[in-house]
PDB file of C-alpha atoms in Angstrom:
ATOM      1  CA  ALA K  29      -2.127  13.697 -59.248  1.00 86.00           C
ATOM      2  CA  ALA K  30      -5.074  12.478 -61.240  1.00 88.00           C
ATOM      3  CA  ILE K  31      -4.652   9.216 -59.710  1.00 89.00           C
ATOM      4  CA  CYS K  32      -5.042  10.815 -56.052  1.00 93.00           C
ATOM      5  CA  GLY K  33      -7.866  12.845 -57.117  1.00 94.00           C
ATOM      6  CA  ARG K  34      -9.770   9.576 -58.532  1.00 94.00           C
ATOM      7  CA  SER K  35      -8.852   7.851 -55.241  1.00 95.00           C
ATOM      8  CA  ALA K  36     -10.485  10.788 -53.122  1.00 96.00           C
ATOM      9  CA  THR K  37     -13.875  10.051 -54.697  1.00 96.00           C
ATOM     10  CA  ARG K  38     -13.599   6.314 -55.156  1.00 95.00           C
ATOM     11  CA  MET K  39     -11.711   5.156 -52.127  1.00 96.00           C
ATOM     12  CA  ARG K  40     -13.985   3.503 -49.495  1.00 95.00           C
ATOM     13  CA  ASP K  41     -13.682   4.289 -46.024  1.00 93.00           C
ATOM     14  CA  ASP K  42     -12.964   0.983 -45.033  1.00 95.00           C
ATOM     15  CA  GLU K  43     -10.027   0.933 -47.497  1.00 96.00           C
ATOM     16  CA  HIS K  44      -8.527   3.949 -45.576  1.00 96.00           C
ATOM     17  CA  VAL K  45      -7.323   1.695 -42.710  1.00 97.00           C
ATOM     18  CA  GLU K  46      -4.938  -0.129 -45.191  1.00 97.00           C
ATOM     19  CA  MET K  47      -3.683   2.930 -46.982  1.00 97.00           C
ATOM     20  CA  LEU K  48      -2.858   4.437 -43.024  1.00 97.00           C
ATOM     21  CA  ARG K  49      -1.026   1.112 -42.256  1.00 98.00           C
ATOM     22  CA  LEU K  50       1.077   1.192 -45.387  1.00 97.00           C
ATOM     23  CA  LEU K  51       1.894   5.133 -44.682  1.00 97.00           C
ATOM     24  CA  LYS K  52       3.195   3.956 -41.192  1.00 98.00           C
ATOM     25  CA  ILE K  53       5.235   1.264 -42.851  1.00 97.00           C
ATOM     26  CA  TYR K  54       6.625   3.931 -44.984  1.00 96.00           C
ATOM     27  CA  GLU K  55       7.283   6.332 -42.013  1.00 96.00           C
ATOM     28  CA  ALA K  56       8.924   3.632 -40.129  1.00 96.00           C
ATOM     29  CA  SER K  57      11.465   2.599 -42.860  1.00 94.00           C
ATOM     30  CA  ILE K  58      12.651   6.220 -42.756  1.00 91.00           C
ATOM     31  CA  ASP K  59      13.843   5.810 -39.079  1.00 90.00           C
ATOM     32  CA  ASP K  60      14.791   2.233 -39.556  1.00 92.00           C
ATOM     33  CA  THR K  61      17.109   2.686 -42.209  1.00 87.00           C
ATOM     34  CA  ALA K  62      18.924   5.237 -44.422  1.00 80.00           C
ATOM     35  CA  ASP K  63      18.724   3.059 -47.728  1.00 80.00           C
ATOM     36  CA  THR K  64      16.913   5.069 -50.028  1.00 77.00           C
ATOM     37  CA  MET K  65      15.887   1.972 -52.107  1.00 80.00           C
ATOM     38  CA  VAL K  66      13.571   0.660 -49.160  1.00 86.00           C
ATOM     39  CA  HIS K  67      12.083   4.094 -48.592  1.00 84.00           C
ATOM     40  CA  THR K  68      11.293   4.367 -52.262  1.00 83.00           C
ATOM     41  CA  ARG K  69       9.686   0.820 -52.117  1.00 88.00           C
ATOM     42  CA  THR K  70       7.538   1.274 -49.115  1.00 93.00           C
ATOM     43  CA  ALA K  71       6.393   4.843 -50.452  1.00 89.00           C
ATOM     44  CA  TYR K  72       5.586   2.759 -53.765  1.00 87.00           C
ATOM     45  CA  ALA K  73       3.255   0.492 -51.845  1.00 92.00           C
ATOM     46  CA  VAL K  74       1.250   3.557 -50.561  1.00 93.00           C
ATOM     47  CA  GLY K  75       1.164   4.664 -54.028  1.00 90.00           C
ATOM     48  CA  ARG K  76       0.316   1.503 -55.374  1.00 88.00           C
ATOM     49  CA  TYR K  77      -2.606   1.025 -52.849  1.00 93.00           C
ATOM     50  CA  ILE K  78      -3.873   4.655 -53.637  1.00 94.00           C
ATOM     51  CA  ALA K  79      -3.748   3.897 -57.503  1.00 90.00           C
ATOM     52  CA  ASP K  80      -5.446   0.283 -56.880  1.00 91.00           C
ATOM     53  CA  CYS K  81      -8.504   2.297 -54.997  1.00 92.00           C
ATOM     54  CA  ALA K  82      -8.797   4.606 -57.745  1.00 91.00           C
ATOM     55  CA  ARG K  83     -10.072   2.036 -60.038  1.00 89.00           C
ATOM     56  CA  ALA K  84      -9.217   3.300 -63.239  1.00 78.00           C
ATOM     57  CA  PRO K  85      -7.494   1.856 -66.328  1.00 66.00           C
ATOM     58  CA  LEU K  86      -4.042   2.746 -67.568  1.00 60.00           C
ATOM     59  CA  ILE K  87      -2.940   3.673 -63.953  1.00 61.00           C
ATOM     60  CA  ASP K  88      -0.489   0.840 -63.648  1.00 63.00           C
ATOM     61  CA  GLN K  89       1.610   2.212 -66.324  1.00 65.00           C
ATOM     62  CA  THR K  90       1.530   5.740 -64.850  1.00 65.00           C
ATOM     63  CA  LEU K  91       2.429   4.636 -61.347  1.00 63.00           C
ATOM     64  CA  TRP K  92       5.203   2.316 -62.980  1.00 66.00           C
ATOM     65  CA  ARG K  93       6.571   5.232 -64.658  1.00 69.00           C
ATOM     66  CA  VAL K  94       6.710   7.526 -61.510  1.00 65.00           C
ATOM     67  CA  GLY K  95       8.493   4.419 -59.655  1.00 64.00           C
ATOM     68  CA  ARG K  96      10.999   4.035 -62.612  1.00 69.00           C
ATOM     69  CA  LEU K  97      11.848   7.673 -62.416  1.00 67.00           C
ATOM     70  CA  ALA K  98      12.245   7.546 -58.800  1.00 63.00           C
ATOM     71  CA  ARG K  99      14.663   4.923 -59.168  1.00 64.00           C
ATOM     72  CA  TRP K 100      16.527   6.691 -61.867  1.00 63.00           C
ATOM     73  CA  GLN K 101      16.656   9.847 -59.664  1.00 63.00           C
ATOM     74  CA  HIS K 102      18.226   7.893 -56.925  1.00 60.00           C
ATOM     75  CA  ALA K 103      20.871   6.407 -59.066  1.00 64.00           C
ATOM     76  CA  LEU K 104      22.040   9.778 -60.606  1.00 62.00           C
ATOM     77  CA  LEU K 105      23.110  11.122 -57.169  1.00 62.00           C
ATOM     78  CA  PRO K 106      26.606  10.175 -55.945  1.00 60.00           C
ATOM     79  CA  ALA K 107      26.667   8.113 -52.516  1.00 56.00           C
ATOM     80  CA  ASP K 108      28.282  11.120 -50.759  1.00 59.00           C
ATOM     81  CA  GLN K 109      25.150  13.376 -51.676  1.00 59.00           C
ATOM     82  CA  PHE K 110      23.127  10.541 -50.213  1.00 55.00           C
ATOM     83  CA  GLU K 111      24.954  10.381 -47.007  1.00 51.00           C
ATOM     84  CA  ALA K 112      24.781  14.176 -46.675  1.00 55.00           C
ATOM     85  CA  LEU K 113      21.017  14.166 -47.291  1.00 59.00           C
ATOM     86  CA  GLN K 114      20.222  11.191 -45.196  1.00 59.00           C
ATOM     87  CA  ARG K 115      16.833  11.062 -43.673  1.00 69.00           C
ATOM     88  CA  ALA K 116      15.850  14.533 -43.988  1.00 78.00           C
ATOM     89  CA  PRO K 117      13.988  14.268 -47.595  1.00 80.00           C
ATOM     90  CA  GLY K 118      12.452  11.006 -46.171  1.00 83.00           C
ATOM     91  CA  HIS K 119      10.973  12.703 -43.238  1.00 89.00           C
ATOM     92  CA  GLU K 120       9.607  15.490 -45.345  1.00 90.00           C
ATOM     93  CA  SER K 121       8.308  13.146 -47.906  1.00 89.00           C
ATOM     94  CA  ALA K 122       6.503  11.165 -45.227  1.00 93.00           C
ATOM     95  CA  ARG K 123       4.793  14.615 -44.069  1.00 96.00           C
ATOM     96  CA  ARG K 124       3.827  15.299 -47.496  1.00 95.00           C
ATOM     97  CA  LEU K 125       2.379  12.003 -48.075  1.00 95.00           C
ATOM     98  CA  ARG K 126       0.463  11.995 -44.570  1.00 97.00           C
ATOM     99  CA  ARG K 127      -1.223  15.313 -46.063  1.00 97.00           C
ATOM    100  CA  LEU K 128      -1.886  13.785 -49.118  1.00 97.00           C
ATOM    101  CA  CYS K 129      -3.565  10.677 -47.482  1.00 97.00           C
ATOM    102  CA  GLY K 130      -5.592  13.093 -45.486  1.00 97.00           C
ATOM    103  CA  ALA K 131      -6.998  14.655 -48.311  1.00 97.00           C
ATOM    104  CA  ILE K 132      -7.921  11.284 -49.647  1.00 97.00           C
ATOM    105  CA  ILE K 133      -9.775  10.446 -46.433  1.00 97.00           C
ATOM    106  CA  ALA K 134     -11.550  13.690 -46.571  1.00 97.00           C
ATOM    107  CA  HIS K 135     -12.735  12.743 -50.033  1.00 97.00           C
ATOM    108  CA  ASP K 136     -11.503  15.729 -51.461  1.00 98.00           C
ATOM    109  CA  PRO K 137     -10.132  15.390 -54.843  1.00 97.00           C
ATOM    110  CA  GLU K 138      -8.815  18.829 -55.613  1.00 98.00           C
ATOM    111  CA  MET K 139      -6.953  18.758 -52.361  1.00 98.00           C
ATOM    112  CA  ALA K 140      -5.654  15.469 -53.079  1.00 97.00           C
ATOM    113  CA  ARG K 141      -4.382  16.324 -56.411  1.00 96.00           C
ATOM    114  CA  THR K 142      -2.737  19.394 -54.854  1.00 97.00           C
ATOM    115  CA  GLU K 143      -1.048  17.329 -51.983  1.00 96.00           C
ATOM    116  CA  ALA K 144       0.074  14.892 -54.775  1.00 93.00           C
ATOM    117  CA  ARG K 145       1.659  17.723 -56.928  1.00 93.00           C
ATOM    118  CA  ASP K 146       3.488  18.881 -53.556  1.00 93.00           C
ATOM    119  CA  PHE K 147       4.486  15.241 -52.558  1.00 90.00           C
ATOM    120  CA  LEU K 148       6.105  14.791 -56.028  1.00 85.00           C
ATOM    121  CA  SER K 149       7.703  18.166 -56.120  1.00 86.00           C
ATOM    122  CA  LEU K 150       9.796  17.186 -53.250  1.00 83.00           C
ATOM    123  CA  SER K 151      11.892  14.916 -55.310  1.00 73.00           C
ATOM    124  CA  VAL K 152      12.318  17.421 -58.220  1.00 72.00           C
ATOM    125  CA  ALA K 153      13.526  19.826 -55.770  1.00 71.00           C
ATOM    126  CA  TYR K 154      16.226  17.514 -54.481  1.00 67.00           C
ATOM    127  CA  MET K 155      17.205  16.400 -58.069  1.00 68.00           C
ATOM    128  CA  VAL K 156      17.540  20.179 -59.494  1.00 68.00           C
ATOM    129  CA  GLU K 157      19.809  20.950 -56.447  1.00 71.00           C
ATOM    130  CA  ALA K 158      22.071  17.689 -57.103  1.00 67.00           C
ATOM    131  CA  ILE K 159      22.256  18.226 -60.785  1.00 68.00           C
ATOM    132  CA  ALA K 160      23.284  22.101 -60.141  1.00 74.00           C
ATOM    133  CA  ARG K 161      25.903  20.775 -57.705  1.00 69.00           C
ATOM    134  CA  ARG K 162      27.290  18.312 -60.433  1.00 68.00           C
ATOM    135  CA  PRO K 163      30.444  19.596 -62.234  1.00 70.00           C
ATOM    136  CA  ALA K 164      29.998  20.953 -65.720  1.00 67.00           C
ATOM    137  CA  ALA K 165      31.477  19.117 -68.557  1.00 62.00           C
ATOM    138  CA  PRO K 166      34.351  20.932 -70.392  1.00 63.00           C
ATOM    139  CA  ALA K 167      33.013  23.118 -73.540  1.00 63.00           C
ATOM    140  CA  ASP K 168      35.226  20.765 -75.806  1.00 61.00           C
ATOM    141  CA  GLY K 169      33.836  17.684 -74.206  1.00 56.00           C
ATOM    142  CA  GLY K 170      37.499  16.539 -73.634  1.00 54.00           C
ATOM    143  CA  GLY K 171      38.392  14.399 -70.658  1.00 51.00           C
ATOM    144  CA  THR K 172      34.677  13.656 -69.557  1.00 53.00           C
ATOM    145  CA  SER K 173      34.513  10.149 -71.057  1.00 54.00           C
ATOM    146  CA  PRO K 174      36.757   7.211 -72.114  1.00 53.00           C
ATOM    147  CA  PRO K 175      38.291   7.270 -75.511  1.00 55.00           C
ATOM    148  CA  LYS K 176      36.299   5.344 -77.893  1.00 61.00           C
ATOM    149  CA  ARG K 177      37.055   1.874 -79.045  1.00 57.00           C
ATOM    150  CA  PRO K 178      37.944   1.105 -82.439  1.00 62.00           C
ATOM    151  CA  ARG K 179      35.119  -0.405 -84.478  1.00 64.00           C
ATOM    152  CA  LYS K 180      35.335  -4.054 -85.566  1.00 63.00           C
ATOM    153  CA  VAL K 181      35.300  -4.455 -89.167  1.00 58.00           C
TER     154      VAL K 181
END
């Protein structure tokens, strides 16, 4: 959120064109494929550009961590849950990202931070729901993992 607030104050008007071009690529990727890794990669490109326009140190590490968390979240969901979700989360994500870009274009840092938190909360909501649907491990822990291999001496 801080990155987006900074971009709202530092991004030049001529840089908005590129941000919107990348946003359109992201929106098109959602309609073109159900592959969430493609969606993540194209959304990350928008985020990378926003971060570059913030012109602040250490933003690379923050964005890298957000991207890594997104990839981990996608790996956590089983394929059948991905198929059930399909493109609905992607379309909602694109709507939220478009609002975020609008706040940056308006040079409104507070609104950009708010929209960034809203954008990031979407993936959290889907993850909480997915985790809640996972079967709980037995209390004794039995049957949930393969037997341990004997140690080599």
